[in-house]
Amino acid sequence: NHGVRDDGLLNLTGKDFYSCQLPVPPLPEQQKIAEILMQCDKVITLKKERIEEEKKRKKWLIQKLFDTNSKISPSEHSEKWHKVKIKDVAKVISGGTPDTGEKEYWNGDILWCTPTDISACGKYINRTAQKITLKGLKNSSATLLPVGTVLMCSRATIGTKAIANVEISTNQGFKNFICKKGLLQNEFLYYLIDVILPDFLRLSSGNTFKELLKNSVDNYAISIPDYDKQIAISGLFSTQDHIIDSLEQELMAFQQKKKALMQLLLTGIARVNA
């Protein structure tokens, strides 16, 4: 009749514990149930291993395709990759935070992104935990960014990123990339960030926490192929992402099935012939 969290403490007495009654089938049936659940665990392990293999494959592809010295690099085919500064192919915009003491700046209709939103959203971001008003936007250094902007954390967890599926603003812990049409594709940049991240981390400075400054990002030189080739490369990685997402959904579905099966087998609702 009472939970172990009564009075705010994790406390279960030995008397209460040993007085609990459990539905226990005959030993042969227990062994059969254990065997069934062990097989479920093996399937889960195999699915997790497959996901890790696909993630390693994606990482390998990214390193190979973005390495202009690689034998399988697109640069070895018909077009050469060329070096450009980021500021020449994308507009880099920092974010800002409206005065938190001004109620009229908050709870509006404009999405306002923080690193927490980015870490939980996946490749694309469609919503944020907090929103600001137009007045809050105008009275801060925040900027309303268009759909397709690549958002990248530039403080603490530097390099965490997402692509905006909606108009959005961010706090000051971001460097946001509005790619110039025909010069740099946003999806291509999204994957390129994984390759150039070690350089971004080296360029970061600060005592309390590391921060990547706008000037460092603007003047950082990247190697890129022609725009059509960028689209082809990003499409390859998007396909790999889709494979990984599908496998992760399969894993979650199977884990839920195992949980439901345990409820049936370990409570006696469903019986197993030994």
Short mmCIF file of C-alpha atoms in Angstrom, two decimals:
data_model
loop_
_atom_site.label_atom_id
_atom_site.label_comp_id
_atom_site.label_asym_id
_atom_site.label_seq_id
_atom_site.Cartn_x
_atom_site.Cartn_y
_atom_site.Cartn_z
CA ASN A 1 0.00 0.00 0.00
CA HIS A 2 3.00 2.32 0.29
CA GLY A 3 5.71 3.22 -2.20
CA VAL A 4 9.41 3.15 -1.37
CA ARG A 5 9.60 6.91 -2.04
CA ASP A 6 7.20 7.79 0.81
CA ASP A 7 8.60 10.63 2.94
CA GLY A 8 11.06 11.44 0.14
CA LEU A 9 13.43 8.58 1.03
CA LEU A 10 14.47 5.43 -0.79
CA ASN A 11 13.73 3.03 2.02
CA LEU A 12 12.36 -0.50 1.88
CA THR A 13 12.60 -2.56 5.05
CA GLY A 14 13.74 -6.15 5.00
CA LYS A 15 10.40 -7.23 6.44
CA ASP A 16 8.47 -5.54 3.65
CA PHE A 17 10.86 -6.87 1.01
CA TYR A 18 10.70 -10.50 2.15
CA SER A 19 6.93 -10.38 2.60
CA CYS A 20 6.38 -9.54 -1.08
CA GLN A 21 4.57 -12.34 -2.89
CA LEU A 22 5.69 -13.24 -6.40
CA PRO A 23 4.01 -15.41 -9.03
CA VAL A 24 6.46 -18.27 -9.53
CA PRO A 25 5.85 -21.03 -12.09
CA PRO A 26 7.42 -24.51 -11.89
CA LEU A 27 11.20 -24.59 -12.39
CA PRO A 28 11.07 -26.00 -15.98
CA GLU A 29 8.75 -23.14 -16.98
CA GLN A 30 11.06 -20.62 -15.28
CA GLN A 31 13.95 -21.97 -17.33
CA LYS A 32 11.94 -21.73 -20.55
CA ILE A 33 10.94 -18.13 -19.79
CA ALA A 34 14.57 -17.24 -19.03
CA GLU A 35 15.63 -18.83 -22.33
CA ILE A 36 13.05 -16.81 -24.27
CA LEU A 37 14.15 -13.53 -22.66
CA MET A 38 17.83 -14.37 -23.20
CA GLN A 39 17.12 -14.83 -26.90
CA CYS A 40 15.46 -11.42 -26.91
CA ASP A 41 18.59 -9.95 -25.33
CA LYS A 42 20.73 -11.55 -28.04
CA VAL A 43 18.59 -9.96 -30.75
CA ILE A 44 18.86 -6.57 -29.03
CA THR A 45 22.65 -6.94 -28.82
CA LEU A 46 22.87 -7.81 -32.52
CA LYS A 47 20.73 -4.82 -33.46
CA LYS A 48 22.92 -2.51 -31.38
CA GLU A 49 26.04 -3.91 -33.02
CA ARG A 50 24.53 -3.34 -36.49
CA ILE A 51 23.78 0.29 -35.59
CA GLU A 52 27.37 0.81 -34.41
CA GLU A 53 28.68 -0.73 -37.63
CA GLU A 54 26.59 1.67 -39.73
CA LYS A 55 27.76 4.64 -37.64
CA LYS A 56 31.38 3.57 -38.15
CA ARG A 57 30.70 3.20 -41.87
CA LYS A 58 29.28 6.72 -42.01
CA LYS A 59 32.28 8.10 -40.12
CA TRP A 60 34.64 6.29 -42.51
CA LEU A 61 32.78 7.65 -45.54
CA ILE A 62 32.90 11.18 -44.19
CA GLN A 63 36.64 10.99 -43.60
CA LYS A 64 37.30 9.46 -47.03
CA LEU A 65 35.02 11.70 -49.09
CA PHE A 66 36.23 14.89 -47.45
CA ASP A 67 39.89 13.90 -47.69
CA THR A 68 41.11 15.42 -50.95
CA ASN A 69 44.10 13.08 -50.89
CA SER A 70 41.98 9.96 -50.67
CA LYS A 71 41.89 7.62 -53.67
CA ILE A 72 38.10 7.51 -53.51
CA SER A 73 37.71 11.25 -53.09
CA PRO A 74 35.48 12.97 -55.67
CA SER A 75 38.37 15.37 -56.24
CA GLU A 76 40.19 12.56 -58.02
CA HIS A 77 37.43 12.30 -60.64
CA SER A 78 36.54 15.18 -62.93
CA GLU A 79 36.51 18.26 -60.72
CA LYS A 80 39.11 19.57 -58.31
CA TRP A 81 38.15 20.74 -54.87
CA HIS A 82 39.04 24.33 -54.07
CA LYS A 83 39.76 26.18 -50.84
CA VAL A 84 37.61 29.11 -49.75
CA LYS A 85 37.08 31.03 -46.55
CA ILE A 86 33.77 30.33 -44.89
CA LYS A 87 32.81 34.02 -45.06
CA ASP A 88 33.02 33.84 -48.88
CA VAL A 89 30.45 31.05 -49.17
CA ALA A 90 28.26 31.58 -46.08
CA LYS A 91 27.11 34.39 -43.82
CA VAL A 92 28.07 33.67 -40.21
CA ILE A 93 25.67 35.09 -37.63
CA SER A 94 25.91 34.92 -33.84
CA GLY A 95 22.89 34.82 -31.55
CA GLY A 96 21.70 36.77 -28.55
CA THR A 97 19.50 36.71 -25.45
CA PRO A 98 16.78 39.27 -24.72
CA ASP A 99 16.70 40.76 -21.22
CA THR A 100 15.26 38.00 -19.03
CA GLY A 101 13.82 40.64 -16.70
CA GLU A 102 11.52 42.01 -19.42
CA LYS A 103 8.38 39.86 -19.53
CA GLU A 104 7.28 41.44 -22.82
CA TYR A 105 10.35 39.96 -24.51
CA TRP A 106 9.38 36.36 -23.75
CA ASN A 107 6.68 33.76 -24.50
CA GLY A 108 6.10 35.08 -28.00
CA ASP A 109 5.94 33.30 -31.35
CA ILE A 110 9.63 33.33 -32.37
CA LEU A 111 11.57 30.14 -31.68
CA TRP A 112 14.65 30.77 -29.56
CA CYS A 113 17.22 27.98 -29.59
CA THR A 114 19.66 27.01 -26.83
CA PRO A 115 22.29 24.23 -26.82
CA THR A 116 19.84 22.02 -24.91
CA ASP A 117 17.39 22.21 -27.84
CA ILE A 118 20.13 21.26 -30.31
CA SER A 119 21.37 18.27 -28.33
CA ALA A 120 17.89 16.74 -28.30
CA CYS A 121 16.58 17.43 -31.80
CA GLY A 122 18.63 15.31 -34.22
CA LYS A 123 19.62 16.53 -37.67
CA TYR A 124 16.73 18.99 -38.07
CA ILE A 125 15.22 21.36 -35.54
CA ASN A 126 11.53 22.25 -35.63
CA ARG A 127 10.78 23.48 -32.12
CA THR A 128 12.40 25.00 -29.05
CA ALA A 129 11.61 24.99 -25.35
CA GLN A 130 11.48 28.80 -25.22
CA LYS A 131 10.14 31.50 -27.51
CA ILE A 132 10.66 35.24 -27.68
CA THR A 133 8.56 38.11 -28.95
CA LEU A 134 9.30 40.38 -31.91
CA LYS A 135 10.08 43.13 -29.40
CA GLY A 136 12.53 40.84 -27.65
CA LEU A 137 14.18 40.04 -30.96
CA LYS A 138 14.56 43.71 -31.90
CA ASN A 139 15.94 44.66 -28.49
CA SER A 140 18.68 42.04 -28.43
CA SER A 141 21.46 40.77 -30.66
CA ALA A 142 19.36 37.76 -31.61
CA THR A 143 18.57 37.41 -35.33
CA LEU A 144 15.66 35.72 -37.08
CA LEU A 145 17.34 33.06 -39.21
CA PRO A 146 15.77 31.59 -42.37
CA VAL A 147 14.82 27.97 -43.03
CA GLY A 148 17.89 25.97 -43.98
CA THR A 149 20.30 27.78 -41.66
CA VAL A 150 22.92 25.51 -40.10
CA LEU A 151 23.01 26.13 -36.34
CA MET A 152 26.23 25.20 -34.54
CA CYS A 153 27.05 25.52 -30.83
CA SER A 154 30.17 27.63 -30.36
CA ARG A 155 30.46 27.42 -26.57
CA ALA A 156 31.11 24.51 -24.21
CA THR A 157 29.73 21.70 -26.46
CA ILE A 158 31.33 23.19 -29.57
CA GLY A 159 30.26 21.56 -32.82
CA THR A 160 26.82 20.26 -31.85
CA LYS A 161 24.66 21.20 -34.82
CA ALA A 162 21.29 21.05 -36.58
CA ILE A 163 19.57 22.42 -39.67
CA ALA A 164 16.64 24.78 -39.14
CA ASN A 165 13.40 23.47 -40.63
CA VAL A 166 11.64 26.66 -39.53
CA GLU A 167 12.53 30.30 -39.00
CA ILE A 168 14.43 30.47 -35.74
CA SER A 169 16.70 32.55 -33.49
CA THR A 170 19.43 31.40 -31.11
CA ASN A 171 21.19 32.55 -27.98
CA GLN A 172 24.76 33.84 -28.04
CA GLY A 173 26.24 30.36 -27.75
CA PHE A 174 25.94 29.75 -31.49
CA LYS A 175 27.58 30.47 -34.80
CA ASN A 176 24.89 30.14 -37.48
CA PHE A 177 25.60 29.62 -41.17
CA ILE A 178 23.38 30.99 -43.93
CA CYS A 179 24.89 29.29 -46.99
CA LYS A 180 25.13 31.20 -50.25
CA LYS A 181 23.07 29.54 -52.98
CA GLY A 182 25.18 27.88 -55.63
CA LEU A 183 28.37 28.10 -53.56
CA LEU A 184 27.82 26.06 -50.41
CA GLN A 185 25.02 23.60 -49.71
CA ASN A 186 23.75 23.56 -46.15
CA GLU A 187 23.55 19.75 -45.92
CA PHE A 188 27.12 19.47 -47.20
CA LEU A 189 28.29 21.94 -44.54
CA TYR A 190 26.36 20.03 -41.86
CA TYR A 191 28.51 16.94 -42.52
CA LEU A 192 31.70 18.91 -43.16
CA ILE A 193 31.54 20.33 -39.63
CA ASP A 194 32.32 16.85 -38.28
CA VAL A 195 35.59 16.88 -40.23
CA ILE A 196 36.73 20.40 -39.39
CA LEU A 197 35.60 20.25 -35.74
CA PRO A 198 39.10 19.44 -34.39
CA ASP A 199 40.33 22.71 -35.97
CA PHE A 200 37.41 24.63 -34.50
CA LEU A 201 38.26 23.24 -31.07
CA ARG A 202 41.90 24.34 -31.45
CA LEU A 203 40.77 27.81 -32.49
CA SER A 204 38.54 28.15 -29.42
CA SER A 205 39.70 30.16 -26.45
CA GLY A 206 38.58 31.07 -22.95
CA ASN A 207 39.31 30.32 -19.30
CA THR A 208 35.91 29.51 -17.77
CA PHE A 209 34.69 27.76 -20.93
CA LYS A 210 35.94 27.49 -24.50
CA GLU A 211 34.30 29.68 -27.13
CA LEU A 212 34.73 29.83 -30.89
CA LEU A 213 34.78 33.45 -32.05
CA LYS A 214 33.03 34.70 -35.19
CA ASN A 215 36.24 36.04 -36.74
CA SER A 216 37.87 32.62 -36.45
CA VAL A 217 34.93 30.98 -38.20
CA ASP A 218 34.69 33.65 -40.92
CA ASN A 219 38.34 33.27 -41.90
CA TYR A 220 38.59 29.50 -41.61
CA ALA A 221 39.39 27.93 -45.01
CA ILE A 222 37.45 24.85 -46.15
CA SER A 223 37.92 22.60 -49.17
CA ILE A 224 34.76 22.13 -51.26
CA PRO A 225 33.88 20.68 -54.67
CA ASP A 226 31.42 22.18 -57.16
CA TYR A 227 27.88 22.73 -55.88
CA ASP A 228 26.38 19.73 -57.72
CA LYS A 229 29.03 17.47 -56.23
CA GLN A 230 28.23 18.82 -52.76
CA ILE A 231 24.60 17.83 -53.27
CA ALA A 232 25.63 14.33 -54.34
CA ILE A 233 27.91 13.85 -51.34
CA SER A 234 25.37 15.13 -48.81
CA GLY A 235 22.76 12.86 -50.40
CA LEU A 236 24.99 9.87 -49.74
CA PHE A 237 25.30 10.76 -46.06
CA SER A 238 21.58 11.47 -45.78
CA THR A 239 20.92 7.96 -47.05
CA GLN A 240 23.28 6.59 -44.41
CA ASP A 241 21.48 8.64 -41.74
CA HIS A 242 18.17 7.16 -42.91
CA ILE A 243 19.58 3.63 -42.54
CA ILE A 244 20.78 4.37 -39.00
CA ASP A 245 17.47 6.02 -38.03
CA SER A 246 15.51 3.01 -39.34
CA LEU A 247 17.70 0.58 -37.40
CA GLU A 248 17.32 2.63 -34.20
CA GLN A 249 13.54 2.65 -34.61
CA GLU A 250 13.59 -1.14 -35.10
CA LEU A 251 15.65 -1.47 -31.90
CA MET A 252 13.25 0.68 -29.90
CA ALA A 253 10.26 -1.28 -31.21
CA PHE A 254 11.85 -4.61 -30.31
CA GLN A 255 12.78 -3.37 -26.83
CA GLN A 256 9.14 -2.40 -26.29
CA LYS A 257 8.04 -5.87 -27.45
CA LYS A 258 10.45 -7.47 -24.99
CA LYS A 259 9.08 -5.29 -22.20
CA ALA A 260 5.51 -6.31 -23.04
CA LEU A 261 6.56 -9.97 -23.22
CA MET A 262 8.15 -9.73 -19.77
CA GLN A 263 4.92 -8.33 -18.36
CA LEU A 264 3.06 -11.34 -19.71
CA LEU A 265 5.56 -14.07 -18.84
CA LEU A 266 6.73 -12.84 -15.44
CA THR A 267 3.26 -12.23 -14.05
CA GLY A 268 1.68 -15.48 -15.17
CA ILE A 269 -0.73 -13.81 -17.61
CA ALA A 270 0.80 -15.90 -20.37
CA ARG A 271 2.06 -19.41 -19.66
CA VAL A 272 4.83 -21.35 -21.40
CA ASN A 273 4.84 -25.10 -21.92
CA ALA A 274 8.15 -26.40 -20.61
#
